[in-house]
Structure formats: structure tokens, C-alpha cells
Amino acid sequence: MDTGLPPPIPDDAGELLDRVLAPLLQDFEDSFARGLVLVQHCPDRVMDAPSRERFRQRLEQASAQLAAARALRSAAPTPMALDMDLIRPWHELVVDVWGLSAALRAVGIRP
């Protein structure tokens, strides 16, 4: 009989989900924090002031979204994944942080 509900999640699925998501979310947090440091040390010859401000805002917004996602997962009574539509921009931002880091290293800045 089809109830229209998704099948129940196995008891160990929540543990697996936490083992996968916890380090991923920590990596995002670390990358966003690193990005903020890089933006602070970024000269105009690497990125102009308006671009740095937009980048800083993106990092702060992503950090706030990450904190909210963690809070929701903690408050949920059952294991909860995160939607790829939420995570995809975070991945893109991490790649942008790597790009900024490379650009800074290219001009001899290693904050």
C-alpha cells in the first residue's frame, strides 16, 4: 500500500549523515573564515575595493546561512540533509576563496 510518504530512514542513516556532513560543514566554515582574512589583506592590484566588499558580503551571508543550517539540523527531531541548491553556492564560494588565495600568492602576499 502506497502512503505517499517517503520510506522511513534507517536508524544508522542519521549517524552516517552526520559523519558525512559534519566535516563538510566545518570545511565550509573554515573556508569562509579564511576568505574573510584574505579579503582583509587583499590590495587593490589584486581586487578593487567594491569587488572586495561584494566578496566580503558573500562570505558573511554564506557564514550566516551555514550557521542557520547547522541550527536547523540540530533542532530537527530526525536526521536532516541539506539541499544541493543551498550547498552549491557555498562550493562556488570556496572555489572563489581558492582563486583569491592563488592571486594573492602570485603577487607575493601570503596572509
mmCIF file of N, CA, C and O in Angstrom:
data_model
loop_
_atom_site.group_PDB
_atom_site.id
_atom_site.type_symbol
_atom_site.label_atom_id
_atom_site.label_comp_id
_atom_site.label_asym_id
_atom_site.label_seq_id
_atom_site.Cartn_x
_atom_site.Cartn_y
_atom_site.Cartn_z
ATOM 1 N N MET A 1 0.842 -1.185 0.000
ATOM 2 C CA MET A 1 0.000 0.000 0.000
ATOM 3 C C MET A 1 0.886 1.246 0.000
ATOM 4 O O MET A 1 1.761 1.390 0.836
ATOM 5 N N ASP A 2 0.660 2.130 -0.951
ATOM 6 C CA ASP A 2 1.454 3.350 -1.076
ATOM 7 C C ASP A 2 0.796 4.449 -0.258
ATOM 8 O O ASP A 2 -0.328 4.852 -0.519
ATOM 9 N N THR A 3 1.535 4.953 0.747
ATOM 10 C CA THR A 3 1.003 6.010 1.610
ATOM 11 C C THR A 3 1.348 7.396 1.087
ATOM 12 O O THR A 3 0.861 8.389 1.608
ATOM 13 N N GLY A 4 2.228 7.456 0.076
ATOM 14 C CA GLY A 4 2.663 8.745 -0.441
ATOM 15 C C GLY A 4 3.774 9.367 0.387
ATOM 16 O O GLY A 4 4.275 10.428 0.069
ATOM 17 N N LEU A 5 4.158 8.686 1.459
ATOM 18 C CA LEU A 5 5.226 9.178 2.321
ATOM 19 C C LEU A 5 6.541 8.518 1.926
ATOM 20 O O LEU A 5 6.549 7.378 1.452
ATOM 21 N N PRO A 6 7.655 9.218 2.148
ATOM 22 C CA PRO A 6 8.937 8.572 1.864
ATOM 23 C C PRO A 6 9.143 7.413 2.834
ATOM 24 O O PRO A 6 8.577 7.405 3.922
ATOM 25 N N PRO A 7 9.957 6.435 2.442
ATOM 26 C CA PRO A 7 10.205 5.320 3.345
ATOM 27 C C PRO A 7 10.921 5.804 4.590
ATOM 28 O O PRO A 7 11.627 6.813 4.562
ATOM 29 N N PRO A 8 10.731 5.117 5.707
ATOM 30 C CA PRO A 8 11.416 5.545 6.939
ATOM 31 C C PRO A 8 12.931 5.455 6.766
ATOM 32 O O PRO A 8 13.438 4.614 6.029
ATOM 33 N N ILE A 9 13.628 6.349 7.432
ATOM 34 C CA ILE A 9 15.083 6.377 7.374
ATOM 35 C C ILE A 9 15.616 5.341 8.352
ATOM 36 O O ILE A 9 15.194 5.306 9.518
ATOM 37 N N PRO A 10 16.538 4.484 7.906
ATOM 38 C CA PRO A 10 17.121 3.514 8.837
ATOM 39 C C PRO A 10 17.787 4.222 10.008
ATOM 40 O O PRO A 10 18.286 5.343 9.875
ATOM 41 N N ASP A 11 17.813 3.565 11.152
ATOM 42 C CA ASP A 11 18.374 4.176 12.361
ATOM 43 C C ASP A 11 19.815 4.648 12.174
ATOM 44 O O ASP A 11 20.197 5.687 12.688
ATOM 45 N N ASP A 12 20.617 3.902 11.439
ATOM 46 C CA ASP A 12 22.018 4.278 11.280
ATOM 47 C C ASP A 12 22.241 5.341 10.204
ATOM 48 O O ASP A 12 23.335 5.865 10.065
ATOM 49 N N ALA A 13 21.215 5.692 9.454
ATOM 50 C CA ALA A 13 21.359 6.702 8.403
ATOM 51 C C ALA A 13 21.677 8.076 8.983
ATOM 52 O O ALA A 13 22.451 8.832 8.414
ATOM 53 N N GLY A 14 21.084 8.398 10.126
ATOM 54 C CA GLY A 14 21.355 9.682 10.757
ATOM 55 C C GLY A 14 22.805 9.806 11.172
ATOM 56 O O GLY A 14 23.434 10.855 10.998
ATOM 57 N N GLU A 15 23.348 8.710 11.676
ATOM 58 C CA GLU A 15 24.757 8.705 12.074
ATOM 59 C C GLU A 15 25.656 8.875 10.851
ATOM 60 O O GLU A 15 26.617 9.646 10.865
ATOM 61 N N LEU A 16 25.335 8.179 9.784
ATOM 62 C CA LEU A 16 26.107 8.303 8.547
ATOM 63 C C LEU A 16 26.021 9.720 8.001
ATOM 64 O O LEU A 16 27.032 10.310 7.595
ATOM 65 N N LEU A 17 24.831 10.275 7.994
ATOM 66 C CA LEU A 17 24.637 11.637 7.508
ATOM 67 C C LEU A 17 25.481 12.617 8.320
ATOM 68 O O LEU A 17 26.143 13.496 7.759
ATOM 69 N N ASP A 18 25.495 12.452 9.631
ATOM 70 C CA ASP A 18 26.301 13.329 10.478
ATOM 71 C C ASP A 18 27.792 13.154 10.208
ATOM 72 O O ASP A 18 28.545 14.134 10.202
ATOM 73 N N ARG A 19 28.231 11.917 9.991
ATOM 74 C CA ARG A 19 29.654 11.671 9.706
ATOM 75 C C ARG A 19 30.077 12.306 8.384
ATOM 76 O O ARG A 19 31.222 12.700 8.225
ATOM 77 N N VAL A 20 29.152 12.387 7.447
ATOM 78 C CA VAL A 20 29.466 13.000 6.150
ATOM 79 C C VAL A 20 29.348 14.517 6.225
ATOM 80 O O VAL A 20 30.232 15.250 5.756
ATOM 81 N N LEU A 21 28.260 15.006 6.803
ATOM 82 C CA LEU A 21 28.003 16.456 6.792
ATOM 83 C C LEU A 21 28.864 17.242 7.772
ATOM 84 O O LEU A 21 29.259 18.371 7.470
ATOM 85 N N ALA A 22 29.151 16.686 8.935
ATOM 86 C CA ALA A 22 29.890 17.453 9.946
ATOM 87 C C ALA A 22 31.233 17.971 9.412
ATOM 88 O O ALA A 22 31.519 19.170 9.519
ATOM 89 N N PRO A 23 32.072 17.114 8.828
ATOM 90 C CA PRO A 23 33.341 17.657 8.319
ATOM 91 C C PRO A 23 33.152 18.585 7.110
ATOM 92 O O PRO A 23 33.904 19.547 6.948
ATOM 93 N N LEU A 24 32.149 18.315 6.290
ATOM 94 C CA LEU A 24 31.886 19.187 5.147
ATOM 95 C C LEU A 24 31.498 20.584 5.626
ATOM 96 O O LEU A 24 32.026 21.596 5.135
ATOM 97 N N LEU A 25 30.605 20.649 6.599
ATOM 98 C CA LEU A 25 30.178 21.947 7.122
ATOM 99 C C LEU A 25 31.339 22.665 7.803
ATOM 100 O O LEU A 25 31.473 23.891 7.699
ATOM 101 N N GLN A 26 32.201 21.903 8.487
ATOM 102 C CA GLN A 26 33.381 22.514 9.108
ATOM 103 C C GLN A 26 34.325 23.072 8.046
ATOM 104 O O GLN A 26 34.884 24.152 8.204
ATOM 105 N N ASP A 27 34.485 22.344 6.949
ATOM 106 C CA ASP A 27 35.318 22.837 5.849
ATOM 107 C C ASP A 27 34.767 24.139 5.281
ATOM 108 O O ASP A 27 35.528 25.067 4.979
ATOM 109 N N PHE A 28 33.446 24.207 5.123
ATOM 110 C CA PHE A 28 32.837 25.451 4.649
ATOM 111 C C PHE A 28 33.140 26.584 5.631
ATOM 112 O O PHE A 28 33.553 27.675 5.221
ATOM 113 N N GLU A 29 32.928 26.334 6.907
ATOM 114 C CA GLU A 29 33.171 27.371 7.919
ATOM 115 C C GLU A 29 34.620 27.857 7.856
ATOM 116 O O GLU A 29 34.880 29.064 7.870
ATOM 117 N N ASP A 30 35.555 26.908 7.794
ATOM 118 C CA ASP A 30 36.975 27.273 7.743
ATOM 119 C C ASP A 30 37.299 28.063 6.476
ATOM 120 O O ASP A 30 38.042 29.048 6.521
ATOM 121 N N SER A 31 36.744 27.658 5.348
ATOM 122 C CA SER A 31 36.999 28.357 4.083
ATOM 123 C C SER A 31 36.432 29.764 4.095
ATOM 124 O O SER A 31 37.072 30.705 3.610
ATOM 125 N N PHE A 32 35.238 29.928 4.645
ATOM 126 C CA PHE A 32 34.637 31.262 4.706
ATOM 127 C C PHE A 32 35.455 32.170 5.625
ATOM 128 O O PHE A 32 35.681 33.342 5.306
ATOM 129 N N ALA A 33 35.909 31.636 6.745
ATOM 130 C CA ALA A 33 36.734 32.431 7.660
ATOM 131 C C ALA A 33 38.056 32.804 6.991
ATOM 132 O O ALA A 33 38.517 33.947 7.097
ATOM 133 N N ARG A 34 38.652 31.852 6.290
ATOM 134 C CA ARG A 34 39.903 32.117 5.564
ATOM 135 C C ARG A 34 39.669 33.186 4.495
ATOM 136 O O ARG A 34 40.496 34.082 4.310
ATOM 137 N N GLY A 35 38.545 33.107 3.815
ATOM 138 C CA GLY A 35 38.221 34.101 2.799
ATOM 139 C C GLY A 35 38.143 35.500 3.369
ATOM 140 O O GLY A 35 38.621 36.462 2.757
ATOM 141 N N LEU A 36 37.562 35.623 4.557
ATOM 142 C CA LEU A 36 37.476 36.943 5.197
ATOM 143 C C LEU A 36 38.862 37.498 5.509
ATOM 144 O O LEU A 36 39.115 38.693 5.340
ATOM 145 N N VAL A 37 39.772 36.635 5.947
ATOM 146 C CA VAL A 37 41.148 37.068 6.216
ATOM 147 C C VAL A 37 41.818 37.513 4.915
ATOM 148 O O VAL A 37 42.479 38.555 4.864
ATOM 149 N N LEU A 38 41.631 36.725 3.864
ATOM 150 C CA LEU A 38 42.244 37.068 2.577
ATOM 151 C C LEU A 38 41.730 38.407 2.057
ATOM 152 O O LEU A 38 42.511 39.226 1.548
ATOM 153 N N VAL A 39 40.429 38.633 2.181
ATOM 154 C CA VAL A 39 39.846 39.900 1.711
ATOM 155 C C VAL A 39 40.444 41.077 2.477
ATOM 156 O O VAL A 39 40.731 42.125 1.892
ATOM 157 N N GLN A 40 40.675 40.895 3.769
ATOM 158 C CA GLN A 40 41.249 41.975 4.576
ATOM 159 C C GLN A 40 42.657 42.343 4.125
ATOM 160 O O GLN A 40 43.080 43.485 4.266
ATOM 161 N N HIS A 41 43.398 41.376 3.608
ATOM 162 C CA HIS A 41 44.788 41.606 3.204
ATOM 163 C C HIS A 41 44.958 41.804 1.704
ATOM 164 O O HIS A 41 46.079 41.884 1.211
ATOM 165 N N CYS A 42 43.858 41.921 1.002
ATOM 166 C CA CYS A 42 43.898 41.984 -0.454
ATOM 167 C C CYS A 42 44.107 43.424 -0.934
ATOM 168 O O CYS A 42 43.297 44.304 -0.639
ATOM 169 N N PRO A 43 45.176 43.665 -1.683
ATOM 170 C CA PRO A 43 45.404 45.024 -2.197
ATOM 171 C C PRO A 43 44.566 45.277 -3.456
ATOM 172 O O PRO A 43 44.078 44.353 -4.107
ATOM 173 N N ASP A 44 44.458 46.551 -3.805
ATOM 174 C CA ASP A 44 43.692 46.948 -4.989
ATOM 175 C C ASP A 44 44.224 46.325 -6.275
ATOM 176 O O ASP A 44 43.459 46.077 -7.199
ATOM 177 N N ARG A 45 45.510 46.039 -6.327
ATOM 178 C CA ARG A 45 46.062 45.486 -7.570
ATOM 179 C C ARG A 45 45.598 44.047 -7.818
ATOM 180 O O ARG A 45 45.689 43.552 -8.933
ATOM 181 N N VAL A 46 45.076 43.407 -6.774
ATOM 182 C CA VAL A 46 44.534 42.055 -6.923
ATOM 183 C C VAL A 46 43.013 42.103 -7.084
ATOM 184 O O VAL A 46 42.445 41.414 -7.925
ATOM 185 N N MET A 47 42.363 42.941 -6.282
ATOM 186 C CA MET A 47 40.900 43.071 -6.345
ATOM 187 C C MET A 47 40.532 44.472 -5.876
ATOM 188 O O MET A 47 40.971 44.903 -4.808
ATOM 189 N N ASP A 48 39.742 45.182 -6.670
ATOM 190 C CA ASP A 48 39.391 46.552 -6.295
ATOM 191 C C ASP A 48 38.449 46.558 -5.078
ATOM 192 O O ASP A 48 37.851 45.537 -4.736
ATOM 193 N N ALA A 49 38.354 47.708 -4.442
ATOM 194 C CA ALA A 49 37.584 47.839 -3.196
ATOM 195 C C ALA A 49 36.118 47.412 -3.334
ATOM 196 O O ALA A 49 35.619 46.680 -2.471
ATOM 197 N N PRO A 50 35.394 47.830 -4.383
ATOM 198 C CA PRO A 50 33.997 47.382 -4.495
ATOM 199 C C PRO A 50 33.883 45.856 -4.634
ATOM 200 O O PRO A 50 32.977 45.242 -4.059
ATOM 201 N N SER A 51 34.800 45.243 -5.364
ATOM 202 C CA SER A 51 34.771 43.781 -5.513
ATOM 203 C C SER A 51 35.086 43.096 -4.194
ATOM 204 O O SER A 51 34.473 42.073 -3.852
ATOM 205 N N ARG A 52 36.026 43.664 -3.436
ATOM 206 C CA ARG A 52 36.339 43.103 -2.107
ATOM 207 C C ARG A 52 35.125 43.185 -1.195
ATOM 208 O O ARG A 52 34.827 42.245 -0.463
ATOM 209 N N GLU A 53 34.419 44.301 -1.262
ATOM 210 C CA GLU A 53 33.228 44.468 -0.410
ATOM 211 C C GLU A 53 32.146 43.470 -0.795
ATOM 212 O O GLU A 53 31.516 42.852 0.074
ATOM 213 N N ARG A 54 31.921 43.275 -2.075
ATOM 214 C CA ARG A 54 30.926 42.276 -2.520
ATOM 215 C C ARG A 54 31.339 40.871 -2.089
ATOM 216 O O ARG A 54 30.510 40.084 -1.632
ATOM 217 N N PHE A 55 32.625 40.575 -2.207
ATOM 218 C CA PHE A 55 33.132 39.267 -1.809
ATOM 219 C C PHE A 55 32.957 39.072 -0.301
ATOM 220 O O PHE A 55 32.526 38.006 0.149
ATOM 221 N N ARG A 56 33.292 40.102 0.469
ATOM 222 C CA ARG A 56 33.123 40.031 1.927
ATOM 223 C C ARG A 56 31.659 39.794 2.282
ATOM 224 O O ARG A 56 31.344 38.957 3.136
ATOM 225 N N GLN A 57 30.752 40.482 1.602
ATOM 226 C CA GLN A 57 29.324 40.300 1.862
ATOM 227 C C GLN A 57 28.871 38.878 1.535
ATOM 228 O O GLN A 57 28.083 38.285 2.268
ATOM 229 N N ARG A 58 29.364 38.339 0.434
ATOM 230 C CA ARG A 58 29.031 36.952 0.074
ATOM 231 C C ARG A 58 29.520 35.985 1.158
ATOM 232 O O ARG A 58 28.815 35.042 1.519
ATOM 233 N N LEU A 59 30.734 36.218 1.643
ATOM 234 C CA LEU A 59 31.284 35.356 2.693
ATOM 235 C C LEU A 59 30.464 35.459 3.979
ATOM 236 O O LEU A 59 30.174 34.442 4.621
ATOM 237 N N GLU A 60 30.090 36.666 4.350
ATOM 238 C CA GLU A 60 29.297 36.849 5.571
ATOM 239 C C GLU A 60 27.906 36.232 5.416
ATOM 240 O O GLU A 60 27.392 35.613 6.354
ATOM 241 N N GLN A 61 27.301 36.387 4.244
ATOM 242 C CA GLN A 61 25.983 35.798 4.012
ATOM 243 C C GLN A 61 26.065 34.273 4.058
ATOM 244 O O GLN A 61 25.227 33.609 4.672
ATOM 245 N N ALA A 62 27.072 33.708 3.429
ATOM 246 C CA ALA A 62 27.234 32.254 3.444
ATOM 247 C C ALA A 62 27.488 31.743 4.860
ATOM 248 O O ALA A 62 26.959 30.696 5.250
ATOM 249 N N SER A 63 28.264 32.489 5.635
ATOM 250 C CA SER A 63 28.522 32.098 7.028
ATOM 251 C C SER A 63 27.228 32.099 7.838
ATOM 252 O O SER A 63 26.998 31.193 8.648
ATOM 253 N N ALA A 64 26.392 33.100 7.619
ATOM 254 C CA ALA A 64 25.105 33.165 8.325
ATOM 255 C C ALA A 64 24.194 32.022 7.886
ATOM 256 O O ALA A 64 23.511 31.404 8.715
ATOM 257 N N GLN A 65 24.177 31.714 6.593
ATOM 258 C CA GLN A 65 23.372 30.597 6.103
ATOM 259 C C GLN A 65 23.863 29.277 6.691
ATOM 260 O O GLN A 65 23.059 28.419 7.071
ATOM 261 N N LEU A 66 25.168 29.126 6.769
ATOM 262 C CA LEU A 66 25.749 27.919 7.338
ATOM 263 C C LEU A 66 25.355 27.773 8.804
ATOM 264 O O LEU A 66 24.959 26.687 9.239
ATOM 265 N N ALA A 67 25.435 28.846 9.549
ATOM 266 C CA ALA A 67 25.040 28.803 10.964
ATOM 267 C C ALA A 67 23.562 28.439 11.102
ATOM 268 O O ALA A 67 23.186 27.634 11.969
ATOM 269 N N ALA A 68 22.726 28.996 10.239
ATOM 270 C CA ALA A 68 21.296 28.688 10.283
ATOM 271 C C ALA A 68 21.043 27.223 9.931
ATOM 272 O O ALA A 68 20.234 26.549 10.578
ATOM 273 N N ALA A 69 21.743 26.728 8.923
ATOM 274 C CA ALA A 69 21.574 25.323 8.524
ATOM 275 C C ALA A 69 21.994 24.388 9.652
ATOM 276 O O ALA A 69 21.310 23.397 9.937
ATOM 277 N N ARG A 70 23.087 24.718 10.302
ATOM 278 C CA ARG A 70 23.530 23.890 11.443
ATOM 279 C C ARG A 70 22.499 23.931 12.571
ATOM 280 O O ARG A 70 22.209 22.903 13.188
ATOM 281 N N ALA A 71 21.968 25.097 12.848
ATOM 282 C CA ALA A 71 20.968 25.225 13.913
ATOM 283 C C ALA A 71 19.714 24.421 13.584
ATOM 284 O O ALA A 71 19.158 23.736 14.444
ATOM 285 N N LEU A 72 19.261 24.504 12.337
ATOM 286 C CA LEU A 72 18.080 23.738 11.932
ATOM 287 C C LEU A 72 18.328 22.237 12.032
ATOM 288 O O LEU A 72 17.464 21.491 12.493
ATOM 289 N N ARG A 73 19.500 21.802 11.594
ATOM 290 C CA ARG A 73 19.816 20.371 11.686
ATOM 291 C C ARG A 73 19.848 19.927 13.141
ATOM 292 O O ARG A 73 19.386 18.839 13.478
ATOM 293 N N SER A 74 20.393 20.760 14.020
ATOM 294 C CA SER A 74 20.462 20.406 15.445
ATOM 295 C C SER A 74 19.082 20.349 16.071
ATOM 296 O O SER A 74 18.832 19.531 16.953
ATOM 297 N N ALA A 75 18.199 21.227 15.623
ATOM 298 C CA ALA A 75 16.864 21.300 16.212
ATOM 299 C C ALA A 75 15.897 20.262 15.644
ATOM 300 O O ALA A 75 14.869 19.974 16.243
ATOM 301 N N ALA A 76 16.234 19.694 14.493
ATOM 302 C CA ALA A 76 15.331 18.743 13.842
ATOM 303 C C ALA A 76 15.233 17.450 14.669
ATOM 304 O O ALA A 76 16.243 16.953 15.153
ATOM 305 N N PRO A 77 14.031 16.922 14.807
ATOM 306 C CA PRO A 77 13.860 15.703 15.606
ATOM 307 C C PRO A 77 14.359 14.445 14.886
ATOM 308 O O PRO A 77 14.554 13.416 15.517
ATOM 309 N N THR A 78 14.566 14.533 13.581
ATOM 310 C CA THR A 78 15.071 13.397 12.806
ATOM 311 C C THR A 78 16.247 13.865 11.967
ATOM 312 O O THR A 78 16.412 15.064 11.735
ATOM 313 N N PRO A 79 17.073 12.941 11.479
ATOM 314 C CA PRO A 79 18.215 13.340 10.644
ATOM 315 C C PRO A 79 17.752 14.172 9.455
ATOM 316 O O PRO A 79 16.713 13.917 8.860
ATOM 317 N N MET A 80 18.538 15.171 9.136
ATOM 318 C CA MET A 80 18.154 16.091 8.076
ATOM 319 C C MET A 80 19.363 16.382 7.192
ATOM 320 O O MET A 80 20.426 16.758 7.686
ATOM 321 N N ALA A 81 19.201 16.193 5.903
ATOM 322 C CA ALA A 81 20.243 16.538 4.941
ATOM 323 C C ALA A 81 20.106 18.009 4.570
ATOM 324 O O ALA A 81 19.203 18.694 5.056
ATOM 325 N N LEU A 82 21.004 18.472 3.730
ATOM 326 C CA LEU A 82 20.929 19.845 3.228
ATOM 327 C C LEU A 82 20.730 19.792 1.724
ATOM 328 O O LEU A 82 21.341 18.982 1.026
ATOM 329 N N ASP A 83 19.884 20.654 1.226
ATOM 330 C CA ASP A 83 19.555 20.702 -0.194
ATOM 331 C C ASP A 83 20.758 21.182 -1.000
ATOM 332 O O ASP A 83 21.455 22.113 -0.603
ATOM 333 N N MET A 84 20.974 20.556 -2.139
ATOM 334 C CA MET A 84 22.088 20.951 -3.008
ATOM 335 C C MET A 84 21.952 22.387 -3.499
ATOM 336 O O MET A 84 22.960 23.045 -3.762
ATOM 337 N N ASP A 85 20.735 22.890 -3.614
ATOM 338 C CA ASP A 85 20.561 24.288 -4.026
ATOM 339 C C ASP A 85 21.135 25.243 -2.982
ATOM 340 O O ASP A 85 21.507 26.371 -3.307
ATOM 341 N N LEU A 86 21.201 24.796 -1.737
ATOM 342 C CA LEU A 86 21.810 25.598 -0.676
ATOM 343 C C LEU A 86 23.323 25.442 -0.698
ATOM 344 O O LEU A 86 24.065 26.417 -0.578
ATOM 345 N N ILE A 87 23.789 24.219 -0.878
ATOM 346 C CA ILE A 87 25.217 23.923 -0.774
ATOM 347 C C ILE A 87 26.001 24.361 -2.011
ATOM 348 O O ILE A 87 27.154 24.776 -1.897
ATOM 349 N N ARG A 88 25.397 24.291 -3.179
ATOM 350 C CA ARG A 88 26.113 24.613 -4.424
ATOM 351 C C ARG A 88 26.771 25.996 -4.380
ATOM 352 O O ARG A 88 27.963 26.108 -4.719
ATOM 353 N N PRO A 89 26.074 27.061 -3.967
ATOM 354 C CA PRO A 89 26.746 28.370 -3.918
ATOM 355 C C PRO A 89 27.896 28.401 -2.906
ATOM 356 O O PRO A 89 28.864 29.138 -3.096
ATOM 357 N N TRP A 90 27.800 27.587 -1.872
ATOM 358 C CA TRP A 90 28.907 27.519 -0.910
ATOM 359 C C TRP A 90 30.131 26.916 -1.570
ATOM 360 O O TRP A 90 31.253 27.386 -1.366
ATOM 361 N N HIS A 91 29.926 25.863 -2.359
ATOM 362 C CA HIS A 91 31.043 25.261 -3.085
ATOM 363 C C HIS A 91 31.672 26.279 -4.030
ATOM 364 O O HIS A 91 32.901 26.394 -4.117
ATOM 365 N N GLU A 92 30.839 27.018 -4.738
ATOM 366 C CA GLU A 92 31.337 28.034 -5.665
ATOM 367 C C GLU A 92 32.130 29.112 -4.919
ATOM 368 O O GLU A 92 33.175 29.575 -5.401
ATOM 369 N N LEU A 93 31.667 29.474 -3.736
ATOM 370 C CA LEU A 93 32.364 30.476 -2.942
ATOM 371 C C LEU A 93 33.721 29.948 -2.467
ATOM 372 O O LEU A 93 34.712 30.674 -2.468
ATOM 373 N N VAL A 94 33.778 28.685 -2.091
ATOM 374 C CA VAL A 94 35.056 28.082 -1.689
ATOM 375 C C VAL A 94 36.044 28.138 -2.858
ATOM 376 O O VAL A 94 37.216 28.477 -2.672
ATOM 377 N N VAL A 95 35.577 27.847 -4.055
ATOM 378 C CA VAL A 95 36.444 27.930 -5.236
ATOM 379 C C VAL A 95 36.921 29.368 -5.437
ATOM 380 O O VAL A 95 38.096 29.607 -5.763
ATOM 381 N N ASP A 96 36.057 30.339 -5.201
ATOM 382 C CA ASP A 96 36.452 31.742 -5.306
ATOM 383 C C ASP A 96 37.497 32.107 -4.249
ATOM 384 O O ASP A 96 38.411 32.893 -4.519
ATOM 385 N N VAL A 97 37.364 31.553 -3.050
ATOM 386 C CA VAL A 97 38.369 31.783 -1.997
ATOM 387 C C VAL A 97 39.716 31.214 -2.451
ATOM 388 O O VAL A 97 40.756 31.863 -2.294
ATOM 389 N N TRP A 98 39.697 30.013 -3.016
ATOM 390 C CA TRP A 98 40.942 29.429 -3.536
ATOM 391 C C TRP A 98 41.541 30.335 -4.603
ATOM 392 O O TRP A 98 42.761 30.527 -4.647
ATOM 393 N N GLY A 99 40.698 30.875 -5.473
ATOM 394 C CA GLY A 99 41.177 31.765 -6.531
ATOM 395 C C GLY A 99 41.811 33.021 -5.974
ATOM 396 O O GLY A 99 42.865 33.467 -6.459
ATOM 397 N N LEU A 100 41.196 33.594 -4.959
ATOM 398 C CA LEU A 100 41.761 34.786 -4.335
ATOM 399 C C LEU A 100 43.091 34.447 -3.673
ATOM 400 O O LEU A 100 44.060 35.198 -3.786
ATOM 401 N N SER A 101 43.146 33.316 -3.011
ATOM 402 C CA SER A 101 44.390 32.886 -2.376
ATOM 403 C C SER A 101 45.500 32.745 -3.413
ATOM 404 O O SER A 101 46.629 33.209 -3.200
ATOM 405 N N ALA A 102 45.187 32.132 -4.540
ATOM 406 C CA ALA A 102 46.182 31.966 -5.611
ATOM 407 C C ALA A 102 46.618 33.324 -6.156
ATOM 408 O O ALA A 102 47.806 33.538 -6.431
ATOM 409 N N ALA A 103 45.674 34.238 -6.337
ATOM 410 C CA ALA A 103 46.003 35.565 -6.855
ATOM 411 C C ALA A 103 46.910 36.322 -5.884
ATOM 412 O O ALA A 103 47.856 37.002 -6.313
ATOM 413 N N LEU A 104 46.641 36.185 -4.599
ATOM 414 C CA LEU A 104 47.489 36.841 -3.601
ATOM 415 C C LEU A 104 48.888 36.236 -3.595
ATOM 416 O O LEU A 104 49.883 36.957 -3.524
ATOM 417 N N ARG A 105 48.970 34.913 -3.674
ATOM 418 C CA ARG A 105 50.289 34.262 -3.709
ATOM 419 C C ARG A 105 51.056 34.686 -4.955
ATOM 420 O O ARG A 105 52.293 34.858 -4.897
ATOM 421 N N ALA A 106 50.368 34.880 -6.054
ATOM 422 C CA ALA A 106 51.018 35.259 -7.305
ATOM 423 C C ALA A 106 51.720 36.625 -7.209
ATOM 424 O O ALA A 106 52.689 36.875 -7.921
ATOM 425 N N VAL A 107 51.208 37.489 -6.316
ATOM 426 C CA VAL A 107 51.846 38.790 -6.133
ATOM 427 C C VAL A 107 52.694 38.839 -4.868
ATOM 428 O O VAL A 107 53.116 39.901 -4.431
ATOM 429 N N GLY A 108 52.923 37.668 -4.268
ATOM 430 C CA GLY A 108 53.830 37.577 -3.115
ATOM 431 C C GLY A 108 53.186 37.839 -1.769
ATOM 432 O O GLY A 108 53.908 38.042 -0.780
ATOM 433 N N ILE A 109 51.866 37.814 -1.690
ATOM 434 C CA ILE A 109 51.188 38.034 -0.412
ATOM 435 C C ILE A 109 50.713 36.682 0.117
ATOM 436 O O ILE A 109 50.024 35.941 -0.564
ATOM 437 N N ARG A 110 51.120 36.370 1.356
ATOM 438 C CA ARG A 110 50.746 35.096 1.972
ATOM 439 C C ARG A 110 50.223 35.361 3.385
ATOM 440 O O ARG A 110 50.933 35.123 4.361
ATOM 441 N N PRO A 111 48.966 35.845 3.477
ATOM 442 C CA PRO A 111 48.436 36.147 4.824
ATOM 443 C C PRO A 111 48.168 34.877 5.628
ATOM 444 O O PRO A 111 47.936 33.836 5.117
#
